mmCIF file of C-alpha atoms and ligand atoms in Angstrom:
data_model
loop_
_atom_site.group_PDB
_atom_site.id
_atom_site.type_symbol
_atom_site.label_atom_id
_atom_site.label_comp_id
_atom_site.label_asym_id
_atom_site.label_seq_id
_atom_site.Cartn_x
_atom_site.Cartn_y
_atom_site.Cartn_z
ATOM 1 C CA MET A 270 4.827 88.238 58.780
ATOM 2 C CA LEU A 271 5.692 87.350 55.203
ATOM 3 C CA LYS A 272 6.862 89.711 52.265
ATOM 4 C CA MET A 273 6.672 88.272 49.078
ATOM 5 C CA GLY A 274 9.708 88.272 46.367
ATOM 6 C CA GLU A 275 8.987 88.365 43.245
ATOM 7 C CA LEU A 276 5.230 87.939 43.116
ATOM 8 C CA VAL A 277 4.706 91.704 43.848
ATOM 9 C CA LEU A 278 6.313 91.939 39.901
ATOM 10 C CA LYS A 279 3.185 90.134 39.156
ATOM 11 C CA GLY A 280 0.161 92.562 37.726
ATOM 12 C CA LEU A 281 -3.180 91.140 37.095
ATOM 13 C CA ASN A 282 -1.853 88.074 38.025
ATOM 14 C CA ARG A 283 -1.131 88.869 40.995
ATOM 15 C CA GLN A 284 -4.209 87.714 43.533
ATOM 16 C CA ARG A 285 -3.701 83.905 41.575
ATOM 17 C CA PHE A 286 0.136 84.137 42.711
ATOM 18 C CA GLU A 287 -0.808 85.265 46.386
ATOM 19 C CA GLN A 288 -4.131 82.659 46.933
ATOM 20 C CA ARG A 289 -1.761 80.246 45.882
ATOM 21 C CA LEU A 290 0.796 80.838 47.948
ATOM 22 C CA MET A 291 -1.603 81.460 50.898
ATOM 23 C CA SER A 292 -3.346 77.990 49.962
ATOM 24 C CA ASN A 293 0.651 76.562 50.280
ATOM 25 C CA LEU A 294 1.438 78.187 52.965
ATOM 26 C CA LYS A 295 -1.710 77.102 55.320
ATOM 27 C CA ARG A 296 -0.787 73.862 54.059
ATOM 28 C CA ARG A 297 2.608 73.537 54.621
ATOM 29 C CA ILE A 298 1.999 75.243 58.454
ATOM 30 C CA SER A 299 -1.165 73.116 59.397
ATOM 31 C CA PRO A 300 0.714 69.959 61.041
ATOM 32 C CA PHE A 301 2.165 72.388 63.722
ATOM 33 C CA GLY A 302 -1.530 73.886 64.878
ATOM 34 C CA ASN A 303 -4.148 76.640 64.142
ATOM 35 C CA PHE A 304 -2.691 79.938 62.304
ATOM 36 C CA ASN A 305 -5.216 82.388 60.850
ATOM 37 C CA VAL A 306 -3.347 83.486 57.306
ATOM 38 C CA TYR A 307 -4.419 86.360 55.369
ATOM 39 C CA SER A 308 -2.851 88.806 53.016
ATOM 40 C CA MET A 309 -3.033 92.754 53.412
ATOM 41 C CA GLN A 310 -1.427 95.717 52.321
ATOM 42 C CA SER A 311 0.648 92.993 50.079
ATOM 43 C CA THR A 312 1.942 91.554 53.440
ATOM 44 C CA ILE A 313 0.907 88.162 54.434
ATOM 45 C CA TYR A 314 0.036 87.299 57.894
ATOM 46 C CA ALA A 315 0.302 84.249 59.644
ATOM 47 C CA GLU A 316 -1.249 84.369 63.187
ATOM 48 C CA PRO A 317 -0.876 81.756 65.545
ATOM 49 C CA ALA A 318 -3.065 80.248 67.729
ATOM 50 C CA GLU A 319 -1.656 80.459 71.744
ATOM 51 C CA ASP A 320 -0.551 76.368 71.766
ATOM 52 C CA ALA A 321 0.723 76.782 68.038
ATOM 53 C CA ASP A 322 4.435 75.025 67.848
ATOM 54 C CA ILE A 323 5.479 78.629 66.289
ATOM 55 C CA GLU A 324 9.210 77.351 65.656
ATOM 56 C CA SER A 325 8.739 74.261 63.670
ATOM 57 C CA ALA A 326 6.198 76.477 61.645
ATOM 58 C CA PHE A 327 8.594 79.503 61.230
ATOM 59 C CA GLU A 328 10.735 76.666 59.566
ATOM 60 C CA ALA A 329 7.787 75.363 57.401
ATOM 61 C CA MET A 330 7.300 78.892 56.528
ATOM 62 C CA ARG A 331 10.735 79.471 55.214
ATOM 63 C CA ARG A 332 10.653 76.434 52.549
ATOM 64 C CA VAL A 333 7.645 77.805 51.020
ATOM 65 C CA PHE A 334 8.931 78.892 47.578
ATOM 66 C CA GLY A 335 7.117 82.821 46.715
ATOM 67 C CA VAL A 336 7.780 83.587 50.622
ATOM 68 C CA ALA A 337 10.970 86.209 50.245
ATOM 69 C CA ALA A 338 11.207 86.848 54.504
ATOM 70 C CA VAL A 339 9.670 85.703 57.153
ATOM 71 C CA CYS A 340 9.764 88.053 60.390
ATOM 72 C CA ARG A 341 8.237 86.858 63.951
ATOM 73 C CA CYS A 342 6.753 89.860 65.417
ATOM 74 C CA ALA A 343 5.131 91.073 68.543
ATOM 75 C CA VAL A 344 1.419 93.062 67.491
ATOM 76 C CA ALA A 345 1.169 96.226 69.640
ATOM 77 C CA PRO A 346 -1.257 98.960 69.784
ATOM 78 C CA LYS A 347 -0.714 102.086 67.925
ATOM 79 C CA ASN A 348 1.691 103.971 70.276
ATOM 80 C CA MET A 349 4.386 104.944 71.345
ATOM 81 C CA GLU A 350 5.120 103.636 74.652
ATOM 82 C CA ALA A 351 3.294 100.350 74.267
ATOM 83 C CA ILE A 352 5.749 100.044 70.791
ATOM 84 C CA THR A 353 8.977 100.657 73.374
ATOM 85 C CA ALA A 354 8.015 98.115 75.743
ATOM 86 C CA SER A 355 6.801 95.316 73.253
ATOM 87 C CA ALA A 356 10.525 96.040 71.408
ATOM 88 C CA ILE A 357 12.422 96.356 74.365
ATOM 89 C CA GLU A 358 10.946 93.198 75.956
ATOM 90 C CA TYR A 359 10.108 90.905 72.921
ATOM 91 C CA LEU A 360 13.975 91.440 71.429
ATOM 92 C CA ARG A 361 15.290 90.791 74.957
ATOM 93 C CA ASP A 362 17.683 88.233 73.551
ATOM 94 C CA ASP A 363 18.853 89.418 70.763
ATOM 95 C CA LEU A 364 19.698 93.126 72.151
ATOM 96 C CA SER A 365 21.415 90.868 75.104
ATOM 97 C CA ALA A 366 23.709 89.928 73.312
ATOM 98 C CA ALA A 367 24.096 92.330 70.337
ATOM 99 C CA GLY A 368 27.337 95.322 71.043
ATOM 100 C CA THR A 369 25.716 97.431 68.537
ATOM 101 C CA PHE A 370 22.299 98.152 67.385
ATOM 102 C CA LYS A 371 19.952 100.423 65.127
ATOM 103 C CA VAL A 372 16.674 100.914 64.837
ATOM 104 C CA GLU A 373 14.311 101.210 60.956
ATOM 105 C CA ALA A 374 11.176 102.321 61.250
ATOM 106 C CA LYS A 375 8.178 101.765 58.177
ATOM 107 C CA ARG A 376 4.814 103.830 58.628
ATOM 108 C CA SER A 377 2.477 102.441 55.842
ATOM 109 C CA ASP A 378 -0.168 104.759 58.396
ATOM 110 C CA LYS A 379 0.109 108.006 57.911
ATOM 111 C CA ALA A 380 -2.281 109.233 60.516
ATOM 112 C CA PHE A 381 0.263 107.813 63.018
ATOM 113 C CA VAL A 382 1.786 110.688 65.133
ATOM 114 C CA PHE A 383 4.931 109.865 64.478
ATOM 115 C CA ASN A 384 7.065 109.938 61.174
ATOM 116 C CA SER A 385 10.012 107.309 60.367
ATOM 117 C CA PRO A 386 12.443 109.365 62.168
ATOM 118 C CA GLN A 387 11.131 110.084 65.109
ATOM 119 C CA ILE A 388 10.296 106.670 65.542
ATOM 120 C CA CYS A 389 13.571 105.697 64.750
ATOM 121 C CA ALA A 390 14.694 108.520 67.551
ATOM 122 C CA ALA A 391 12.527 107.647 70.409
ATOM 123 C CA LEU A 392 12.847 103.911 70.342
ATOM 124 C CA GLY A 393 16.849 103.789 69.835
ATOM 125 C CA GLU A 394 16.640 106.204 72.847
ATOM 126 C CA SER A 395 14.123 104.230 74.934
ATOM 127 C CA ILE A 396 16.372 101.332 73.883
ATOM 128 C CA LEU A 397 19.972 102.511 75.172
ATOM 129 C CA ASN A 398 18.223 103.360 78.615
ATOM 130 C CA ALA A 399 17.409 99.784 78.998
ATOM 131 C CA TYR A 400 20.661 98.172 77.939
ATOM 132 C CA SER A 401 22.907 100.592 79.049
ATOM 133 C CA HIS A 402 25.896 97.867 77.456
ATOM 134 C CA LEU A 403 24.527 98.912 73.233
ATOM 135 C CA ARG A 404 25.613 101.669 71.525
ATOM 136 C CA VAL A 405 24.123 102.993 67.977
ATOM 137 C CA ASP A 406 25.396 102.190 64.943
ATOM 138 C CA VAL A 407 23.499 102.982 61.697
ATOM 139 C CA HIS A 408 25.525 101.210 59.030
ATOM 140 C CA ALA A 409 26.687 97.983 59.964
ATOM 141 C CA PRO A 410 24.172 96.889 63.266
ATOM 142 C CA GLN A 411 25.056 93.623 65.096
ATOM 143 C CA THR A 412 20.978 93.562 65.293
ATOM 144 C CA THR A 413 18.356 95.563 63.694
ATOM 145 C CA VAL A 414 15.238 96.569 65.852
ATOM 146 C CA VAL A 415 12.318 96.929 62.967
ATOM 147 C CA VAL A 416 9.158 99.114 63.676
ATOM 148 C CA GLU A 417 5.982 98.579 60.953
ATOM 149 C CA VAL A 418 3.268 100.911 61.532
ATOM 150 C CA ARG A 419 0.617 99.264 59.643
ATOM 151 C CA ASP A 420 -3.134 99.766 59.505
ATOM 152 C CA MET A 421 -4.810 97.088 62.528
ATOM 153 C CA ALA A 422 -1.356 97.606 64.531
ATOM 154 C CA ALA A 423 2.715 98.134 65.126
ATOM 155 C CA PHE A 424 5.007 95.080 64.720
ATOM 156 C CA VAL A 425 8.198 95.085 66.188
ATOM 157 C CA HIS A 426 10.652 92.085 64.600
ATOM 158 C CA ALA A 427 14.261 91.552 64.278
ATOM 159 C CA ALA A 428 15.949 92.001 60.694
ATOM 160 C CA PRO A 429 13.868 89.537 58.375
ATOM 161 C CA VAL A 430 14.662 86.309 57.925
ATOM 162 C CA PRO A 431 15.639 85.256 54.014
ATOM 163 C CA GLY A 432 12.841 82.555 52.999
ATOM 164 C CA ALA A 433 12.852 80.090 49.743
ATOM 165 C CA GLY A 434 12.206 82.889 47.833
ATOM 166 C CA GLY A 435 10.994 81.654 43.800
ATOM 167 C CA LEU A 436 7.190 81.901 43.025
ATOM 168 C CA PRO A 437 4.217 79.646 44.459
ATOM 169 C CA VAL A 438 4.590 75.947 43.835
ATOM 170 C CA GLY A 439 2.075 75.335 40.750
ATOM 171 C CA THR A 440 1.090 78.839 39.488
ATOM 172 C CA GLY A 441 3.175 77.890 36.364
ATOM 173 C CA GLY A 442 1.467 74.441 36.043
ATOM 174 C CA ARG A 443 2.832 70.616 37.080
ATOM 175 C CA ALA A 444 5.378 68.696 35.340
ATOM 176 C CA VAL A 445 6.795 64.888 35.770
ATOM 177 C CA LEU A 446 10.056 64.840 37.315
ATOM 178 C CA LEU A 447 12.635 61.923 36.343
ATOM 179 C CA LEU A 448 13.844 60.819 40.237
ATOM 180 C CA SER A 449 16.573 58.572 40.054
ATOM 181 C CA GLY A 450 18.297 57.835 43.628
ATOM 182 C CA GLY A 451 21.253 60.435 43.022
ATOM 183 C CA ILE A 452 22.734 63.077 43.635
ATOM 184 C CA ASP A 453 21.276 65.287 41.136
ATOM 185 C CA SER A 454 17.162 64.839 40.106
ATOM 186 C CA PRO A 455 16.182 65.822 43.496
ATOM 187 C CA VAL A 456 17.750 69.005 43.411
ATOM 188 C CA ALA A 457 16.101 69.458 39.664
ATOM 189 C CA GLY A 458 13.120 68.965 41.164
ATOM 190 C CA TYR A 459 13.575 71.509 43.901
ATOM 191 C CA MET A 460 14.729 73.987 40.964
ATOM 192 C CA MET A 461 11.678 73.818 39.050
ATOM 193 C CA ALA A 462 9.533 73.813 41.708
ATOM 194 C CA LYS A 463 11.314 76.800 43.102
ATOM 195 C CA ARG A 464 9.745 78.315 39.492
ATOM 196 C CA GLY A 465 6.529 77.785 40.091
ATOM 197 C CA LEU A 466 5.853 73.617 39.434
ATOM 198 C CA GLU A 467 3.729 71.162 40.507
ATOM 199 C CA ILE A 468 5.851 68.365 40.889
ATOM 200 C CA LEU A 469 5.577 64.275 39.752
ATOM 201 C CA PRO A 470 8.079 62.112 40.681
ATOM 202 C CA VAL A 471 8.206 59.228 38.840
ATOM 203 C CA HIS A 472 11.184 56.734 39.324
ATOM 204 C CA PHE A 473 11.506 53.401 37.113
ATOM 205 C CA PHE A 474 11.951 50.610 38.732
ATOM 206 C CA SER A 475 13.990 47.662 37.532
ATOM 207 C CA TYR A 476 13.123 44.993 40.153
ATOM 208 C CA PRO A 477 15.201 42.325 41.254
ATOM 209 C CA TYR A 478 18.333 44.283 39.743
ATOM 210 C CA THR A 479 17.688 46.936 41.796
ATOM 211 C CA GLY A 480 16.055 46.308 45.640
ATOM 212 C CA ALA A 481 13.486 47.725 48.385
ATOM 213 C CA GLU A 482 16.126 49.729 49.919
ATOM 214 C CA ALA A 483 16.958 51.097 46.287
ATOM 215 C CA LYS A 484 13.279 52.168 45.694
ATOM 216 C CA ASP A 485 12.957 53.074 49.576
ATOM 217 C CA LYS A 486 15.507 55.579 48.919
ATOM 218 C CA VAL A 487 14.212 56.643 46.151
ATOM 219 C CA LEU A 488 10.426 57.529 48.385
ATOM 220 C CA LYS A 489 12.632 58.885 50.902
ATOM 221 C CA LEU A 490 14.244 61.807 48.641
ATOM 222 C CA ALA A 491 10.946 62.699 47.265
ATOM 223 C CA ASP A 492 10.257 62.895 51.115
ATOM 224 C CA ILE A 493 12.507 65.319 51.592
ATOM 225 C CA MET A 494 12.252 67.202 48.555
ATOM 226 C CA SER A 495 8.237 67.493 49.227
ATOM 227 C CA LEU A 496 9.746 69.666 52.256
ATOM 228 C CA TYR A 497 9.919 72.454 49.678
ATOM 229 C CA THR A 498 7.830 71.437 46.720
ATOM 230 C CA GLY A 499 4.873 70.225 49.006
ATOM 231 C CA ARG A 500 4.125 66.501 48.866
ATOM 232 C CA ALA A 501 2.878 63.995 45.750
ATOM 233 C CA ALA A 502 3.007 60.151 45.506
ATOM 234 C CA THR A 503 5.698 59.059 43.374
ATOM 235 C CA VAL A 504 4.309 56.976 40.129
ATOM 236 C CA ILE A 505 6.703 53.408 40.442
ATOM 237 C CA VAL A 506 7.261 52.231 36.625
ATOM 238 C CA PRO A 507 8.324 48.650 36.367
ATOM 239 C CA PHE A 508 11.330 48.855 34.045
ATOM 240 C CA THR A 509 12.718 45.533 34.180
ATOM 241 C CA GLU A 510 10.895 43.791 31.194
ATOM 242 C CA ILE A 511 12.374 46.491 29.052
ATOM 243 C CA GLN A 512 15.689 46.851 30.613
ATOM 244 C CA GLU A 513 15.894 43.510 29.261
ATOM 245 C CA ARG A 514 14.683 43.578 26.541
ATOM 246 C CA ILE A 515 17.310 45.996 25.532
ATOM 247 C CA ARG A 516 19.884 44.107 26.670
ATOM 248 C CA LYS A 517 18.810 40.873 24.539
ATOM 249 C CA CYS A 518 18.451 43.267 21.121
ATOM 250 C CA CYS A 519 21.000 46.402 21.178
ATOM 251 C CA PRO A 520 24.624 46.992 20.702
ATOM 252 C CA GLU A 521 26.339 46.968 23.776
ATOM 253 C CA ASP A 522 27.198 50.692 23.368
ATOM 254 C CA MET A 523 23.923 51.991 22.798
ATOM 255 C CA MET A 524 22.044 50.307 25.676
ATOM 256 C CA THR A 525 22.196 53.641 28.065
ATOM 257 C CA VAL A 526 20.381 55.682 25.199
ATOM 258 C CA ILE A 527 18.029 53.556 24.121
ATOM 259 C CA THR A 528 16.884 52.938 27.835
ATOM 260 C CA ARG A 529 16.473 57.028 28.456
ATOM 261 C CA ARG A 530 14.665 57.451 25.368
ATOM 262 C CA PHE A 531 12.600 54.957 27.009
ATOM 263 C CA MET A 532 12.234 56.060 30.121
ATOM 264 C CA MET A 533 11.371 59.819 28.001
ATOM 265 C CA ARG A 534 8.670 57.728 26.183
ATOM 266 C CA ILE A 535 6.646 56.594 29.663
ATOM 267 C CA ALA A 536 7.079 59.547 31.240
ATOM 268 C CA GLU A 537 5.474 61.963 28.201
ATOM 269 C CA ARG A 538 2.368 59.338 28.630
ATOM 270 C CA ILE A 539 2.242 59.572 32.499
ATOM 271 C CA ALA A 540 2.815 63.545 32.033
ATOM 272 C CA LEU A 541 -0.178 63.690 29.601
ATOM 273 C CA ASP A 542 -2.527 61.327 31.465
ATOM 274 C CA ASN A 543 -1.679 63.601 34.543
ATOM 275 C CA GLY A 544 -2.404 66.698 33.632
ATOM 276 C CA CYS A 545 1.876 68.304 33.543
ATOM 277 C CA GLY A 546 3.081 70.133 30.841
ATOM 278 C CA ALA A 547 6.934 69.520 30.835
ATOM 279 C CA LEU A 548 9.671 66.518 32.024
ATOM 280 C CA ILE A 549 11.998 67.298 34.220
ATOM 281 C CA THR A 550 15.509 65.559 34.384
ATOM 282 C CA GLY A 551 18.526 66.065 36.166
ATOM 283 C CA GLU A 552 21.037 66.297 33.375
ATOM 284 C CA SER A 553 24.342 68.134 33.137
ATOM 285 C CA LEU A 554 26.160 68.210 29.755
ATOM 286 C CA GLY A 555 28.973 66.410 29.535
ATOM 287 C CA GLN A 556 28.511 64.830 33.175
ATOM 288 C CA VAL A 557 28.590 61.355 31.252
ATOM 289 C CA ALA A 558 27.865 59.597 27.874
ATOM 290 C CA SER A 559 24.473 59.957 28.048
ATOM 291 C CA GLN A 560 24.792 63.715 29.047
ATOM 292 C CA THR A 561 25.819 65.090 25.523
ATOM 293 C CA MET A 562 24.693 67.061 23.045
ATOM 294 C CA GLU A 563 23.919 64.719 20.918
ATOM 295 C CA ALA A 564 22.802 61.718 23.232
ATOM 296 C CA MET A 565 20.718 64.439 24.662
ATOM 297 C CA ALA A 566 18.973 65.169 21.196
ATOM 298 C CA VAL A 567 18.356 61.732 20.892
ATOM 299 C CA THR A 568 17.128 61.280 23.810
ATOM 300 C CA GLN A 569 14.298 64.097 23.814
ATOM 301 C CA ALA A 570 13.718 63.531 20.095
ATOM 302 C CA VAL A 571 11.153 61.094 21.531
ATOM 303 C CA CYS A 572 8.786 63.531 22.899
ATOM 304 C CA THR A 573 6.887 66.592 22.473
ATOM 305 C CA LEU A 574 6.859 67.964 25.773
ATOM 306 C CA PRO A 575 10.025 70.401 26.654
ATOM 307 C CA VAL A 576 12.520 68.319 28.911
ATOM 308 C CA LEU A 577 13.505 70.978 31.524
ATOM 309 C CA ARG A 578 17.298 70.515 32.718
ATOM 310 C CA PRO A 579 17.664 72.690 35.058
ATOM 311 C CA LEU A 580 21.069 71.544 36.148
ATOM 312 C CA VAL A 581 22.373 71.595 32.607
ATOM 313 C CA GLY A 582 24.616 74.371 33.004
ATOM 314 C CA MET A 583 25.861 73.151 36.431
ATOM 315 C CA ASP A 584 29.512 71.944 38.508
ATOM 316 C CA LYS A 585 28.686 69.300 40.523
ATOM 317 C CA GLU A 586 30.030 71.126 43.234
ATOM 318 C CA GLU A 587 27.469 73.237 42.483
ATOM 319 C CA VAL A 588 25.200 70.864 42.629
ATOM 320 C CA VAL A 589 26.544 69.132 45.938
ATOM 321 C CA ALA A 590 26.179 72.448 47.621
ATOM 322 C CA ILE A 591 22.227 72.917 46.731
ATOM 323 C CA ALA A 592 21.585 69.190 47.613
ATOM 324 C CA ARG A 593 22.876 69.422 51.274
ATOM 325 C CA LYS A 594 21.296 72.872 51.464
ATOM 326 C CA ILE A 595 17.869 70.812 50.523
ATOM 327 C CA GLY A 596 18.601 67.757 52.881
ATOM 328 C CA THR A 597 18.937 65.491 49.927
ATOM 329 C CA PHE A 598 22.253 64.640 49.784
ATOM 330 C CA ASP A 599 22.816 62.552 52.892
ATOM 331 C CA THR A 600 20.320 60.020 51.142
ATOM 332 C CA SER A 601 21.370 60.432 47.424
ATOM 333 C CA VAL A 602 24.795 59.504 48.845
ATOM 334 C CA LEU A 603 23.833 55.945 49.834
ATOM 335 C CA PRO A 604 24.983 52.838 48.049
ATOM 336 C CA TYR A 605 21.919 51.563 46.700
ATOM 337 C CA GLU A 606 22.867 51.436 43.079
ATOM 338 C CA ASP A 607 20.219 52.929 40.421
ATOM 339 C CA CYS A 608 20.149 51.190 37.199
ATOM 340 C CA CYS A 609 22.146 47.915 38.006
ATOM 341 C CA THR A 610 25.822 47.263 36.255
ATOM 342 C CA LEU A 611 24.370 45.104 34.336
ATOM 343 C CA PHE A 612 22.144 47.088 32.362
ATOM 344 C CA THR A 613 25.623 49.944 31.838
ATOM 345 C CA PRO A 614 27.769 49.365 29.067
ATOM 346 C CA LYS A 615 31.565 49.624 29.397
ATOM 347 C CA HIS A 616 32.094 52.350 26.701
ATOM 348 C CA PRO A 617 28.807 53.874 25.942
ATOM 349 C CA LYS A 618 28.772 56.010 22.519
ATOM 350 C CA THR A 619 29.081 59.555 23.653
ATOM 351 C CA ARG A 620 27.766 60.831 19.846
ATOM 352 C CA PRO A 621 25.153 58.556 19.296
ATOM 353 C CA THR A 622 23.037 59.771 15.945
ATOM 354 C CA LEU A 623 19.166 59.292 15.754
ATOM 355 C CA ALA A 624 19.720 56.738 12.564
ATOM 356 C CA GLN A 625 21.673 54.670 14.796
ATOM 357 C CA CYS A 626 19.112 55.197 17.950
ATOM 358 C CA LEU A 627 16.418 53.838 15.140
ATOM 359 C CA SER A 628 18.456 50.830 14.007
ATOM 360 C CA ALA A 629 19.158 49.624 17.552
ATOM 361 C CA GLU A 630 15.609 49.520 18.702
ATOM 362 C CA GLU A 631 14.592 47.654 15.263
ATOM 363 C CA ASP A 632 13.845 44.272 17.163
ATOM 364 C CA LEU A 633 11.936 46.075 20.173
ATOM 365 C CA ASP A 634 8.153 46.425 20.080
ATOM 366 C CA ILE A 635 8.274 49.528 21.631
ATOM 367 C CA ASP A 636 4.614 50.388 21.467
ATOM 368 C CA GLY A 637 4.153 47.541 23.677
ATOM 369 C CA LEU A 638 7.086 47.963 25.949
ATOM 370 C CA VAL A 639 5.834 51.151 26.930
ATOM 371 C CA GLN A 640 2.150 49.652 27.236
ATOM 372 C CA ASN A 641 3.418 47.405 29.532
ATOM 373 C CA ALA A 642 5.200 50.040 32.089
ATOM 374 C CA VAL A 643 2.531 52.292 31.881
ATOM 375 C CA GLU A 644 -0.601 49.815 32.863
ATOM 376 C CA GLY A 645 2.095 48.757 35.425
ATOM 377 C CA THR A 646 2.824 52.249 37.377
ATOM 378 C CA ALA A 647 1.667 51.772 40.876
ATOM 379 C CA SER A 648 2.289 54.691 43.339
ATOM 380 C CA GLY A 649 4.664 54.469 45.926
ATOM 381 C CA ALA A 650 4.657 56.526 49.707
HETATM 382 P P1 ATP B 977 21.159 61.349 39.161
HETATM 383 O O1 ATP B 977 22.152 61.571 40.568
HETATM 384 O O2 ATP B 977 19.572 62.315 39.027
HETATM 385 O O3 ATP B 977 20.558 60.305 39.534
HETATM 386 P P2 ATP B 977 22.689 60.773 37.353
HETATM 387 O O4 ATP B 977 24.157 62.012 36.711
HETATM 388 O O5 ATP B 977 23.329 59.505 38.045
HETATM 389 O O6 ATP B 977 21.921 61.727 37.812
HETATM 390 P P3 ATP B 977 22.071 59.630 35.039
HETATM 391 O O7 ATP B 977 21.610 58.051 35.625
HETATM 392 O O8 ATP B 977 22.224 59.366 33.609
HETATM 393 O O9 ATP B 977 22.143 60.845 35.685
HETATM 394 O O10 ATP B 977 20.403 60.399 34.932
HETATM 395 C C1 ATP B 977 19.734 61.145 34.297
HETATM 396 C C2 ATP B 977 18.587 61.341 34.329
HETATM 397 O O11 ATP B 977 17.988 60.696 34.476
HETATM 398 C C3 ATP B 977 18.474 61.554 36.011
HETATM 399 O O12 ATP B 977 18.893 62.773 36.455
HETATM 400 C C4 ATP B 977 17.068 61.159 36.498
HETATM 401 O O13 ATP B 977 16.147 62.488 35.542
HETATM 402 C C5 ATP B 977 16.734 60.147 35.044
HETATM 403 N N1 ATP B 977 17.202 58.803 35.489
HETATM 404 C C6 ATP B 977 18.082 58.641 35.598
HETATM 405 N N2 ATP B 977 17.123 56.925 36.147
HETATM 406 C C7 ATP B 977 15.824 57.168 36.422
HETATM 407 C C8 ATP B 977 15.285 55.835 37.550
HETATM 408 N N3 ATP B 977 15.903 55.091 37.711
HETATM 409 N N4 ATP B 977 13.940 56.520 37.350
HETATM 410 C C9 ATP B 977 13.692 58.019 37.192
HETATM 411 N N5 ATP B 977 14.435 58.628 36.595
HETATM 412 C C10 ATP B 977 15.828 58.656 36.346
HETATM 413 MG MG1 MG B 978 21.626 58.567 38.579
#
């Protein structure tokens, strides 16, 4: 039984959000067997077939955005004997391990003969009889027995397990994620997917300055991220020609910011070709020279789509904590460099102006270089 979070606040759009959540959910649990997924009374149900891998499906469900909480339930007929038997048996492990418990009852079927306090009292007593070591603690119980008497049946479960929260992926549209091999950009993708965006990862690849391992690492990151964001093939952009031209033609202290301007131009082209409405980066204010306010201003000046930077106000520690939680950290810190040190200036300008950028780009055939890169894109795994 899955509880929807912010979704329940949606008015007329709600149907669309709910449909999207269900189709995302079905896709993500389908590798683990057959599930009958449907919604009723503001709740989504996923009924497993006999041989389904419930454990794995449960973990997958917890990563689906739009799900506030997941409950693994026993389903019982709507009478007190059946509900009691079900609670005592189904929650045996929890009840045996705990010292204290409480019962919570919700009765949405008002025709059920007992009201909620009566259900709690009766079930509490039966549980105390069955497990003589237990005591009732209504304020800070070690385990909670929840009974929900709904239209079709009674559902018995322990305390709900938190889900991923957020909004269903796709309900906010699509966006390109500039995905490097670092710690930040996978986290940025995760955060925007959490707000309902479908993510199209784009990676700029400077072969042979960065090798096959670096690309594999990025594909691996996209793969891990997709456990939350859903699957999308990563677009690989050949970036060597542009980096070599920049190194040849631009003042060294402007190289990074000019490189980033090219990334944004190309990312925008790919976004528009793929129905995406925004670009996402892993930038955080002041983290490095290219992430000052002035540098962000000149990099975003080359495009008109909004540039979303979900990490802009976060400390590295906070980003690392999320990277660990979503499982990208260990891959991000593998030692294959993203952009080769050959292309990293020793003293990059921290306050570049637009005039300086335009002058640094004077000898570059911008349109031609962008066109070549866009035409050379390939799809990674
Ligand atoms: P990250 O940890 O995400 O690599 P970073 O702190 O190393 O970020 P930069 O290398 O300056 O910062 O990159 C800033 C952002 O630009 C990245 O978060 C990412 O969105 C994008 N970016 C950088 N390099 C690439 C690349 N090779 N391909 C795609 N996007 C990139
Ligand atoms: Mg980086």
